[in-house]
Short mmCIF file of C-alpha atoms in Angstrom, two decimals:
data_model
loop_
_atom_site.label_atom_id
_atom_site.label_comp_id
_atom_site.label_asym_id
_atom_site.label_seq_id
_atom_site.Cartn_x
_atom_site.Cartn_y
_atom_site.Cartn_z
CA MET K 29 -34.32 28.41 13.86
CA VAL K 30 -36.59 28.28 10.82
CA LEU K 31 -36.34 31.47 8.83
CA GLY K 32 -39.62 32.55 7.26
CA GLY K 33 -39.66 33.42 3.54
CA THR K 34 -37.01 33.53 0.84
CA THR K 35 -34.99 36.34 -0.66
CA ALA K 36 -37.12 36.11 -3.78
CA ASP K 37 -40.26 36.52 -1.66
CA ALA K 38 -38.71 39.48 0.14
CA TYR K 39 -37.63 41.13 -3.10
CA GLY K 40 -41.11 40.74 -4.53
CA SER K 41 -42.77 42.12 -1.41
CA ALA K 42 -40.41 45.09 -1.22
CA SER K 43 -40.74 45.80 -4.93
CA ASP K 44 -44.53 45.73 -4.66
CA ALA K 45 -44.70 47.85 -1.48
CA LEU K 46 -42.22 50.54 -2.49
CA LEU K 47 -42.01 50.49 -6.30
CA SER K 48 -45.02 49.05 -8.13
CA ARG K 49 -47.72 50.74 -6.11
CA ASN K 50 -45.89 54.06 -6.49
CA GLY K 51 -45.40 53.80 -10.25
CA LEU K 52 -41.67 53.08 -10.03
CA GLY K 53 -39.48 50.36 -11.52
CA GLU K 54 -35.89 49.21 -11.14
CA ASP K 55 -34.89 50.68 -14.49
CA ASN K 56 -36.10 54.21 -13.82
CA LEU K 57 -34.63 54.18 -10.30
CA ILE K 58 -31.19 53.26 -11.65
CA SER K 59 -31.52 55.84 -14.39
CA ASN K 60 -32.34 58.50 -11.82
CA ALA K 61 -29.47 57.39 -9.56
CA SER K 62 -27.19 57.93 -12.54
CA LEU K 63 -28.75 61.36 -13.02
CA ALA K 64 -28.07 62.17 -9.35
CA LEU K 65 -24.42 61.34 -9.86
CA GLY K 66 -23.95 64.51 -11.93
CA LYS K 67 -20.68 64.99 -13.78
CA GLY K 68 -18.34 64.84 -10.85
CA GLY K 69 -19.90 62.33 -8.44
CA ASP K 70 -18.28 59.11 -7.27
CA TYR K 71 -21.38 57.31 -6.06
CA ALA K 72 -25.15 57.75 -5.92
CA ASP K 73 -28.01 55.71 -4.54
CA ILE K 74 -31.72 55.89 -3.84
CA TYR K 75 -32.90 54.39 -0.55
CA LEU K 76 -36.63 53.75 -0.09
CA LYS K 77 -38.12 52.64 3.19
CA SER K 78 -41.51 51.79 4.65
CA SER K 79 -41.90 51.19 8.39
CA MET K 80 -44.62 50.02 10.76
CA VAL K 81 -44.16 50.07 14.52
CA GLU K 82 -46.53 49.13 17.35
CA SER K 83 -45.85 49.44 21.07
CA TRP K 84 -47.68 48.74 24.32
CA ALA K 85 -46.77 49.32 27.96
CA ILE K 86 -48.17 48.15 31.29
CA GLU K 87 -47.64 49.76 34.69
CA SER K 88 -49.23 49.10 38.07
CA GLY K 89 -51.19 46.23 36.55
CA GLU K 90 -52.87 48.38 33.89
CA VAL K 91 -52.12 48.89 30.21
CA LYS K 92 -51.37 52.61 30.13
CA ARG K 93 -49.82 53.24 26.73
CA GLY K 94 -50.28 52.00 23.22
CA SER K 95 -49.24 53.41 19.87
CA PHE K 96 -49.08 52.51 16.20
CA GLY K 97 -47.11 54.37 13.57
CA ILE K 98 -46.47 54.20 9.83
CA ASP K 99 -43.78 56.06 7.95
CA GLN K 100 -42.36 55.88 4.47
CA GLY K 101 -40.18 57.90 2.15
CA PHE K 102 -36.95 57.92 0.19
CA GLY K 103 -33.55 59.57 0.20
CA VAL K 104 -31.35 60.30 -2.83
CA ARG K 105 -27.65 60.55 -2.02
CA ALA K 106 -24.76 61.59 -4.22
CA VAL K 107 -21.15 61.48 -3.05
CA ARG K 108 -17.96 63.07 -4.35
CA GLY K 109 -14.84 62.66 -2.28
CA GLU K 110 -15.88 63.27 1.29
CA GLN K 111 -18.88 65.39 0.28
CA SER K 112 -22.35 63.86 0.47
CA VAL K 113 -25.55 65.51 -0.71
CA LEU K 114 -28.93 64.16 0.38
CA ALA K 115 -32.46 65.00 -0.77
CA THR K 116 -35.44 63.29 0.88
CA SER K 117 -39.19 63.07 0.54
CA GLN K 118 -42.06 61.32 2.24
CA ARG K 119 -43.87 61.21 -1.09
CA ILE K 120 -42.78 58.26 -3.20
CA ASP K 121 -43.50 58.71 -6.92
CA PHE K 122 -41.58 59.27 -10.12
CA PRO K 123 -41.79 63.11 -10.17
CA SER K 124 -40.56 63.33 -6.57
CA VAL K 125 -37.66 60.95 -7.21
CA ARG K 126 -36.76 62.85 -10.37
CA GLN K 127 -36.84 66.19 -8.57
CA ALA K 128 -34.70 64.90 -5.69
CA CYS K 129 -32.10 63.53 -8.12
CA ASN K 130 -31.90 66.89 -9.88
CA VAL K 131 -31.46 68.61 -6.50
CA VAL K 132 -28.48 66.50 -5.45
CA ALA K 133 -26.91 66.63 -8.94
CA GLY K 134 -26.70 70.43 -8.72
CA PRO K 135 -23.91 70.67 -6.10
CA LEU K 136 -21.89 68.00 -7.90
CA GLY K 137 -22.01 69.56 -11.35
CA ALA K 138 -24.20 69.46 -14.41
CA GLN K 139 -26.24 66.41 -15.18
CA ALA K 140 -24.55 63.38 -16.61
CA SER K 141 -25.89 61.25 -19.37
CA ASN K 142 -28.46 58.78 -18.12
CA GLY K 143 -26.73 55.99 -20.01
CA ASN K 144 -28.25 52.57 -20.36
CA ALA K 145 -29.61 51.27 -17.09
CA VAL K 146 -28.80 47.65 -16.30
CA VAL K 147 -30.71 45.96 -13.49
CA ARG K 148 -28.70 43.51 -11.42
CA MET K 149 -30.66 42.09 -8.54
CA ASN K 150 -27.94 41.17 -6.09
CA GLN K 151 -29.73 39.44 -3.26
CA ALA K 152 -27.91 38.31 -0.15
CA THR K 153 -27.88 34.57 0.54
CA PRO K 154 -27.94 33.04 2.99
CA ILE K 155 -30.27 35.12 5.11
CA TYR K 156 -29.80 35.73 8.81
CA TYR K 157 -33.41 36.35 9.81
CA GLY K 158 -36.78 35.58 8.31
CA PHE K 159 -39.21 38.03 6.79
CA ASP K 160 -41.99 37.59 9.32
CA ASP K 161 -44.27 40.43 10.32
CA PRO K 162 -44.24 40.81 14.14
CA VAL K 163 -46.78 43.63 13.91
CA ALA K 164 -49.39 41.36 12.31
CA ALA K 165 -48.30 38.06 13.91
CA ILE K 166 -50.61 38.56 16.89
CA ASP K 167 -53.37 41.11 17.39
CA SER K 168 -53.40 43.94 19.93
CA SER K 169 -55.34 41.98 22.56
CA GLU K 170 -52.76 39.19 22.45
CA LYS K 171 -49.95 41.73 22.81
CA THR K 172 -51.49 43.31 25.90
CA ALA K 173 -52.22 39.82 27.30
CA LEU K 174 -48.51 39.10 26.98
CA LEU K 175 -47.73 42.12 29.15
CA GLU K 176 -50.37 41.11 31.70
CA ALA K 177 -48.82 37.64 31.86
CA ILE K 178 -45.41 39.19 32.63
CA ASP K 179 -46.96 41.34 35.35
CA ASN K 180 -48.72 38.36 36.94
CA ALA K 181 -45.66 36.13 36.75
CA ALA K 182 -43.45 38.67 38.52
CA ARG K 183 -45.96 39.37 41.30
CA ARG K 184 -46.64 35.68 41.91
CA TYR K 185 -42.93 34.87 42.02
CA ASP K 186 -42.26 36.86 45.21
CA ALA K 187 -44.51 38.82 47.57
CA ARG K 188 -41.89 41.57 47.85
CA VAL K 189 -42.57 42.70 44.28
CA VAL K 190 -44.33 46.07 44.57
CA GLU K 191 -44.25 47.30 40.98
CA VAL K 192 -43.94 45.83 37.50
CA MET K 193 -43.45 47.86 34.35
CA ALA K 194 -43.25 46.09 31.01
CA SER K 195 -43.29 47.20 27.40
CA LEU K 196 -43.55 45.46 24.05
CA THR K 197 -42.35 47.03 20.80
CA VAL K 198 -42.59 45.33 17.41
CA SER K 199 -41.73 46.75 14.02
CA ARG K 200 -41.21 45.80 10.40
CA ASP K 201 -39.05 47.78 7.98
CA ILE K 202 -39.10 47.25 4.23
CA VAL K 203 -36.17 48.78 2.32
CA PHE K 204 -35.23 48.97 -1.35
CA ILE K 205 -31.88 50.27 -2.61
CA ALA K 206 -30.98 51.27 -6.18
CA ARG K 207 -27.46 52.44 -7.03
CA HIS K 208 -25.97 54.27 -9.98
CA ASP K 209 -23.94 51.17 -10.91
CA GLY K 210 -27.08 49.18 -11.65
CA TYR K 211 -27.45 47.36 -8.35
CA CYS K 212 -30.90 46.83 -6.89
CA GLY K 213 -31.43 45.12 -3.55
CA SER K 214 -34.07 44.82 -0.88
CA ASP K 215 -34.57 43.62 2.65
CA ILE K 216 -37.41 43.08 5.11
CA ARG K 217 -36.38 43.55 8.73
CA PRO K 218 -38.63 42.40 11.57
CA LEU K 219 -37.76 43.47 15.11
CA SER K 220 -39.31 42.60 18.48
CA ARG K 221 -38.44 43.67 22.01
CA LEU K 222 -40.04 42.83 25.35
CA ASP K 223 -38.76 44.71 28.43
CA VAL K 224 -39.67 44.08 32.06
CA MET K 225 -38.59 46.15 35.07
CA VAL K 226 -39.54 45.10 38.59
CA GLN K 227 -39.31 46.89 41.91
CA VAL K 228 -39.08 45.02 45.19
CA MET K 229 -39.29 46.36 48.73
CA GLN K 230 -38.22 44.97 52.11
CA ASN K 231 -37.96 46.82 55.43
CA GLY K 232 -38.49 50.12 53.66
CA ARG K 233 -35.69 49.53 51.14
CA ARG K 234 -36.68 49.56 47.49
CA GLU K 235 -34.57 48.07 44.67
CA SER K 236 -35.16 47.34 41.00
CA ALA K 237 -33.80 45.32 38.08
CA SER K 238 -34.74 44.77 34.46
CA ARG K 239 -34.45 42.19 31.72
CA THR K 240 -35.14 42.15 27.96
CA ILE K 241 -35.76 39.53 25.31
CA GLY K 242 -36.23 39.94 21.58
CA GLY K 243 -34.47 40.05 18.25
CA ARG K 244 -35.25 39.97 14.54
CA GLY K 245 -38.40 37.87 14.62
CA ASN K 246 -41.80 37.43 16.21
CA LEU K 247 -42.62 37.20 19.90
CA GLY K 248 -45.89 35.51 19.10
CA GLY K 249 -44.44 32.10 19.94
CA LEU K 250 -43.25 33.15 23.37
CA THR K 251 -44.21 30.40 25.82
CA GLN K 252 -45.64 30.88 29.31
CA GLN K 253 -42.55 29.13 30.66
CA ALA K 254 -40.30 31.67 28.94
CA ILE K 255 -42.39 34.50 30.37
CA ARG K 256 -42.10 33.07 33.88
CA GLU K 257 -38.34 32.66 33.51
CA LEU K 258 -37.91 36.23 32.29
CA ALA K 259 -39.93 37.60 35.20
CA ALA K 260 -38.13 35.39 37.73
CA GLU K 261 -34.71 36.49 36.49
CA ALA K 262 -35.62 40.15 36.89
CA VAL K 263 -37.10 39.59 40.37
CA ASP K 264 -34.08 37.58 41.54
CA ALA K 265 -31.74 40.34 40.36
CA ALA K 266 -33.74 42.97 42.24
CA LEU K 267 -33.95 40.87 45.42
CA SER K 268 -30.18 40.37 45.47
CA LYS K 269 -29.77 44.13 45.82
CA LEU K 270 -31.79 44.27 49.04
CA ASP K 271 -28.71 43.01 50.90
CA ALA K 272 -26.19 44.97 48.87
CA GLN K 273 -23.40 46.82 50.64
CA ALA K 274 -21.46 49.85 49.51
CA ALA K 275 -19.00 49.03 46.74
CA PRO K 276 -15.25 49.27 47.40
CA ALA K 277 -13.10 51.69 45.43
CA GLY K 278 -9.57 51.44 44.05
CA THR K 279 -7.52 49.40 41.61
CA MET K 280 -8.48 45.75 41.65
CA THR K 281 -9.25 42.66 39.61
CA VAL K 282 -12.64 42.77 37.92
CA VAL K 283 -14.46 39.77 36.48
CA ILE K 284 -17.11 40.75 33.97
CA GLY K 285 -19.88 38.27 33.26
CA PRO K 286 -20.94 37.13 29.77
CA GLY K 287 -23.64 38.38 27.39
CA TRP K 288 -25.03 41.89 27.70
CA ASN K 289 -21.81 43.11 29.34
CA GLY K 290 -20.31 43.11 25.85
CA VAL K 291 -21.78 46.63 25.76
CA LEU K 292 -18.44 47.57 27.36
CA LEU K 293 -16.64 46.37 24.20
CA HIS K 294 -19.19 48.14 22.02
CA GLU K 295 -18.57 51.48 23.68
CA ALA K 296 -14.92 51.28 24.73
CA VAL K 297 -13.58 49.51 21.63
CA GLY K 298 -16.21 49.18 18.92
CA HIS K 299 -16.80 52.86 18.18
CA GLY K 300 -13.05 53.40 18.05
CA LEU K 301 -12.83 50.82 15.25
CA GLU K 302 -15.40 52.47 12.95
CA GLY K 303 -13.85 53.56 9.66
CA ASP K 304 -14.83 57.23 9.71
CA PHE K 305 -13.18 57.94 13.09
CA ASN K 306 -9.98 56.20 11.98
CA ARG K 307 -9.81 57.84 8.55
CA ARG K 308 -9.97 61.22 10.29
CA GLY K 309 -7.41 60.18 12.91
CA ALA K 310 -9.97 60.77 15.66
CA SER K 311 -9.70 57.34 17.27
CA ALA K 312 -7.28 55.85 19.77
CA PHE K 313 -6.89 52.99 17.22
CA ALA K 314 -6.09 55.18 14.18
CA GLY K 315 -3.03 54.07 12.18
CA ARG K 316 -2.43 51.01 14.34
CA ILE K 317 -3.30 48.16 11.94
CA GLY K 318 -0.89 45.29 12.63
CA GLN K 319 -0.05 46.50 16.13
CA ARG K 320 -0.82 44.74 19.39
CA VAL K 321 -3.76 46.52 21.01
CA ALA K 322 -4.98 43.74 23.31
CA ALA K 323 -3.72 40.78 25.28
CA PRO K 324 -3.00 37.50 23.46
CA GLY K 325 -6.18 35.49 23.07
CA VAL K 326 -8.42 38.53 22.61
CA THR K 327 -10.32 38.28 19.31
CA ILE K 328 -13.12 40.75 18.62
CA VAL K 329 -15.43 40.65 15.61
CA ASP K 330 -18.32 42.64 14.23
CA ASP K 331 -20.75 40.07 12.89
CA GLY K 332 -23.83 41.03 10.91
CA THR K 333 -24.61 37.35 10.28
CA VAL K 334 -25.74 36.22 13.75
CA VAL K 335 -29.03 34.46 13.11
CA GLY K 336 -31.97 36.31 14.62
CA SER K 337 -29.94 39.01 16.39
CA ARG K 338 -31.27 42.57 16.34
CA GLY K 339 -28.01 43.91 14.88
CA SER K 340 -27.89 41.49 11.95
CA VAL K 341 -28.30 42.65 8.36
CA ASN K 342 -28.99 40.49 5.30
CA ILE K 343 -27.71 43.53 3.40
CA ASP K 344 -26.65 46.83 4.92
CA ASP K 345 -28.28 50.13 3.95
CA GLU K 346 -26.02 50.47 0.92
CA GLY K 347 -26.73 46.97 -0.39
CA THR K 348 -23.52 45.31 0.83
CA PRO K 349 -24.20 41.79 2.20
CA GLY K 350 -23.90 41.30 5.95
CA GLN K 351 -20.46 40.03 6.93
CA CYS K 352 -18.38 38.89 9.88
CA THR K 353 -15.35 41.20 10.12
CA THR K 354 -12.46 40.40 12.43
CA LEU K 355 -11.33 43.62 14.07
CA ILE K 356 -8.78 42.32 16.58
CA GLU K 357 -7.29 38.84 16.21
CA ASP K 358 -5.29 37.30 19.06
CA GLY K 359 -4.62 40.83 20.33
CA ILE K 360 -3.49 42.30 16.97
CA LEU K 361 -5.53 45.06 15.29
CA THR K 362 -6.57 43.71 11.88
CA GLY K 363 -9.27 45.99 10.49
CA TYR K 364 -11.94 48.63 10.79
CA MET K 365 -15.65 48.69 10.01
CA GLN K 366 -16.39 50.43 6.69
CA ASP K 367 -19.25 51.87 4.70
CA THR K 368 -18.79 52.57 0.98
CA LEU K 369 -17.67 56.20 1.37
CA ASN K 370 -14.96 55.55 3.92
CA ALA K 371 -13.93 52.29 2.26
CA ARG K 372 -13.41 54.03 -1.07
CA LEU K 373 -11.36 56.81 0.50
CA ALA K 374 -9.30 54.26 2.45
CA GLY K 375 -8.78 52.05 -0.61
CA VAL K 376 -10.46 49.01 0.92
CA ALA K 377 -13.78 47.17 0.49
CA SER K 378 -16.93 47.93 2.43
CA THR K 379 -17.46 45.52 5.31
CA GLY K 380 -21.27 45.73 5.24
CA ASN K 381 -21.40 48.34 8.03
CA GLY K 382 -23.11 51.17 6.10
CA ARG K 383 -26.19 51.78 8.24
CA ARG K 384 -28.72 54.58 8.62
CA GLU K 385 -31.63 55.15 10.97
CA SER K 386 -33.99 56.00 8.13
CA TYR K 387 -34.30 57.45 4.61
CA ASP K 388 -33.89 61.07 5.72
CA VAL K 389 -30.36 60.75 7.13
CA LEU K 390 -27.02 59.70 5.65
CA PRO K 391 -25.51 56.26 6.25
CA MET K 392 -22.21 55.92 8.11
CA PRO K 393 -20.06 53.12 9.53
CA ARG K 394 -22.04 51.48 12.33
CA MET K 395 -21.64 48.29 14.32
CA THR K 396 -23.96 45.31 13.83
CA ASN K 397 -23.29 42.59 16.47
CA THR K 398 -19.93 43.18 18.15
CA TYR K 399 -18.51 40.56 20.45
CA MET K 400 -15.37 38.88 21.78
CA ARG K 401 -14.89 35.24 20.88
CA SER K 402 -14.67 32.59 23.59
CA GLY K 403 -11.45 31.54 25.27
CA GLY K 404 -10.85 28.21 26.93
CA VAL K 405 -11.32 28.79 30.66
CA ASP K 406 -14.29 27.63 32.68
CA PRO K 407 -16.01 30.71 34.20
CA ASP K 408 -15.97 29.12 37.67
CA GLU K 409 -12.20 28.78 37.39
CA ILE K 410 -11.95 32.47 36.53
CA ILE K 411 -13.79 33.48 39.70
CA ALA K 412 -11.79 30.97 41.73
CA SER K 413 -8.57 32.59 40.49
CA VAL K 414 -9.36 35.93 42.14
CA LYS K 415 -8.34 36.47 45.75
CA ARG K 416 -10.21 39.76 46.10
CA GLY K 417 -12.09 41.78 43.52
CA ILE K 418 -15.57 42.33 42.16
CA TYR K 419 -17.76 40.38 39.77
CA VAL K 420 -19.92 42.48 37.47
CA ALA K 421 -23.03 40.49 36.62
CA HIS K 422 -24.81 43.26 34.71
CA LEU K 423 -23.57 46.61 33.43
CA GLY K 424 -25.79 49.65 33.30
CA GLY K 425 -25.21 52.90 31.43
CA GLY K 426 -21.84 54.25 30.36
CA GLN K 427 -19.92 56.88 28.42
CA VAL K 428 -16.80 56.76 26.23
CA ASP K 429 -14.53 59.32 24.59
CA ILE K 430 -13.65 57.95 21.14
CA THR K 431 -10.46 59.99 20.77
CA SER K 432 -8.83 58.90 24.03
CA GLY K 433 -10.68 55.61 24.50
CA ARG K 434 -11.54 56.56 28.09
CA PHE K 435 -14.78 55.06 29.42
CA VAL K 436 -16.86 54.88 32.58
CA PHE K 437 -19.64 52.35 33.18
CA SER K 438 -21.94 51.72 36.11
CA ALA K 439 -22.42 48.19 37.40
CA SER K 440 -26.12 47.71 38.02
CA GLU K 441 -25.55 44.23 39.52
CA ALA K 442 -22.22 43.30 41.15
CA PHE K 443 -20.75 41.07 43.88
CA LEU K 444 -17.58 40.95 45.90
CA ILE K 445 -15.13 38.13 45.16
CA ASP K 446 -13.40 36.97 48.32
CA ASN K 447 -10.89 34.11 48.21
CA GLY K 448 -12.23 32.83 44.92
CA LYS K 449 -15.92 32.89 45.81
CA LEU K 450 -18.81 35.23 45.09
CA THR K 451 -19.97 36.78 48.35
CA THR K 452 -21.75 40.03 49.17
CA PRO K 453 -23.72 41.98 46.55
CA VAL K 454 -22.47 45.56 46.23
CA LYS K 455 -24.16 48.70 45.04
CA GLY K 456 -22.85 51.85 43.39
CA ALA K 457 -19.79 50.39 41.64
CA THR K 458 -18.41 51.95 38.46
CA VAL K 459 -15.59 50.69 36.24
CA LEU K 460 -13.24 53.17 34.59
CA GLY K 461 -10.40 52.89 32.11
CA ASP K 462 -9.51 53.23 28.45
CA GLY K 463 -10.32 50.66 25.82
CA PRO K 464 -6.83 49.73 24.49
CA GLU K 465 -5.22 49.60 27.96
CA SER K 466 -8.06 47.56 29.43
CA LEU K 467 -7.83 45.03 26.59
CA LYS K 468 -4.13 44.57 27.35
CA ARG K 469 -5.02 43.68 30.93
CA VAL K 470 -7.34 40.81 30.03
CA LYS K 471 -5.86 37.83 31.84
CA LEU K 472 -8.43 35.07 31.46
CA ILE K 473 -11.15 34.52 28.83
CA GLY K 474 -14.08 32.22 29.54
CA ASN K 475 -15.48 29.51 27.29
CA ASP K 476 -19.03 30.81 27.72
CA LEU K 477 -19.60 33.38 24.95
CA ARG K 478 -23.16 34.73 24.99
CA ILE K 479 -24.54 37.26 22.53
CA ASP K 480 -27.35 39.51 23.70
CA THR K 481 -29.81 39.64 20.82
CA ALA K 482 -32.48 41.75 22.45
CA ALA K 483 -31.54 45.04 24.06
CA GLY K 484 -28.80 46.94 22.19
CA VAL K 485 -29.49 50.37 20.72
CA CYS K 486 -26.53 52.34 19.38
CA GLY K 487 -26.50 56.12 19.13
CA LYS K 488 -24.11 57.95 16.81
CA GLY K 489 -24.40 61.28 15.04
CA GLY K 490 -27.97 61.69 16.29
CA GLN K 491 -29.06 58.36 14.76
CA SER K 492 -30.12 55.19 16.59
CA VAL K 493 -29.87 51.69 15.13
CA PRO K 494 -30.40 48.25 16.74
CA VAL K 495 -27.23 46.31 17.58
CA GLY K 496 -26.18 43.14 19.35
CA VAL K 497 -23.35 42.80 21.88
CA GLY K 498 -21.65 39.87 23.55
CA GLN K 499 -18.64 38.42 25.30
CA PRO K 500 -17.53 35.48 27.42
CA THR K 501 -16.64 35.87 31.11
CA LEU K 502 -13.49 38.04 31.37
CA ARG K 503 -10.95 38.60 34.10
CA ILE K 504 -9.30 42.04 33.81
CA ASP K 505 -6.54 42.94 36.25
CA GLU K 506 -5.66 46.37 37.63
CA MET K 507 -8.95 47.95 36.68
CA THR K 508 -10.08 51.15 38.37
CA VAL K 509 -13.31 50.76 40.33
CA GLY K 510 -15.23 53.71 41.64
CA GLY K 511 -17.19 52.73 44.72
CA THR K 512 -19.26 54.16 47.54
CA ALA K 513 -17.52 52.57 50.54
#
């Protein structure tokens, strides 16, 4: 992959878009961050952001929705101990920044001396995505033509397709961060996502399936072949459900396919390894560093450096460079994901997981791209090893309780495994368990790690951020399956 632009280009663009045209400079931002610190603060920063987003949707062969939005503003944050104070504004200029810094300094004590500001432009290298502009890469007519091509490809692929819904969303965020310690950093974050959902019907039975592509980059170079393959994959998944039978229920061996199904790790394990939950003792993994929490061979990482993935960060929203953090290594719990606040209170370093949805909310520990590393078993051998069980090809929605680790997920696409072979598609299956116990029951790990770079959106504390998920094919024994048979 060729990454567009350099960090110097990005810094210049961000500085021009958010500072120069608003009468601001690095020196006065750092000076004001120091002012926001007050007498008793531990940390202060100013986070500026400008966003553009464009979206289109097609349904029943017609483009029915389109929107374009622009937003910008800044947030001044001061922290003392566990207390954070935030003041925000959509108006970016020196008086507004000054006023916001005075507001947050109040709760933390009288104003401190401004001191001598020192600008240190700490730019992350290497970069993990380019600085392209997917909003401007192709015009609106080309975007809607892309959706029409998806619609046509799905309908031509099989006559049983009765409905196609597709949507395209592209955005570009520009952020600039100035901290009280003199750090200044910037990032430009492109994001693209193309979703397609198809409905098929046969003998009065209607089924559906969906697929998504995207990541941190443009979709302008998407080929017609790639469009046809995306549509065909969605149609094939929907058609397989036309013959689906009721899913069995009980305790059985479950094989979970690679890629998007890593969302199970994200929900059942990932949130439980975020630093804030563990510092408060609210996670099933709290206080267990160094203990075995998974079967031998299970290694899980949070990796903000996956090139082009929607969860990647050149720098996080506190200016810490994106990193790959090993959370569980060969079954042993080795670390948590940290932002600066929780890292400081825990006496460790930030892991580059300080993320925020926008300038008007506080950052907190959030996942980037969370996945399990590959094992050494061929996925066909894993299926062949199962006498009777189910194979989950695609997980749907799910829920998890962070404190207990209990989770429940629906399997939107699943098949019976009978004597080592995939047989009948089943419908209505759910998988239940708790994260730590399920990880201990992992028996075989495939050599086919895939990371889904397109679809993940993580919700926490009312904020949504893009993430990536992934895993190889897994065999998990004694898993509880809720069925409909």
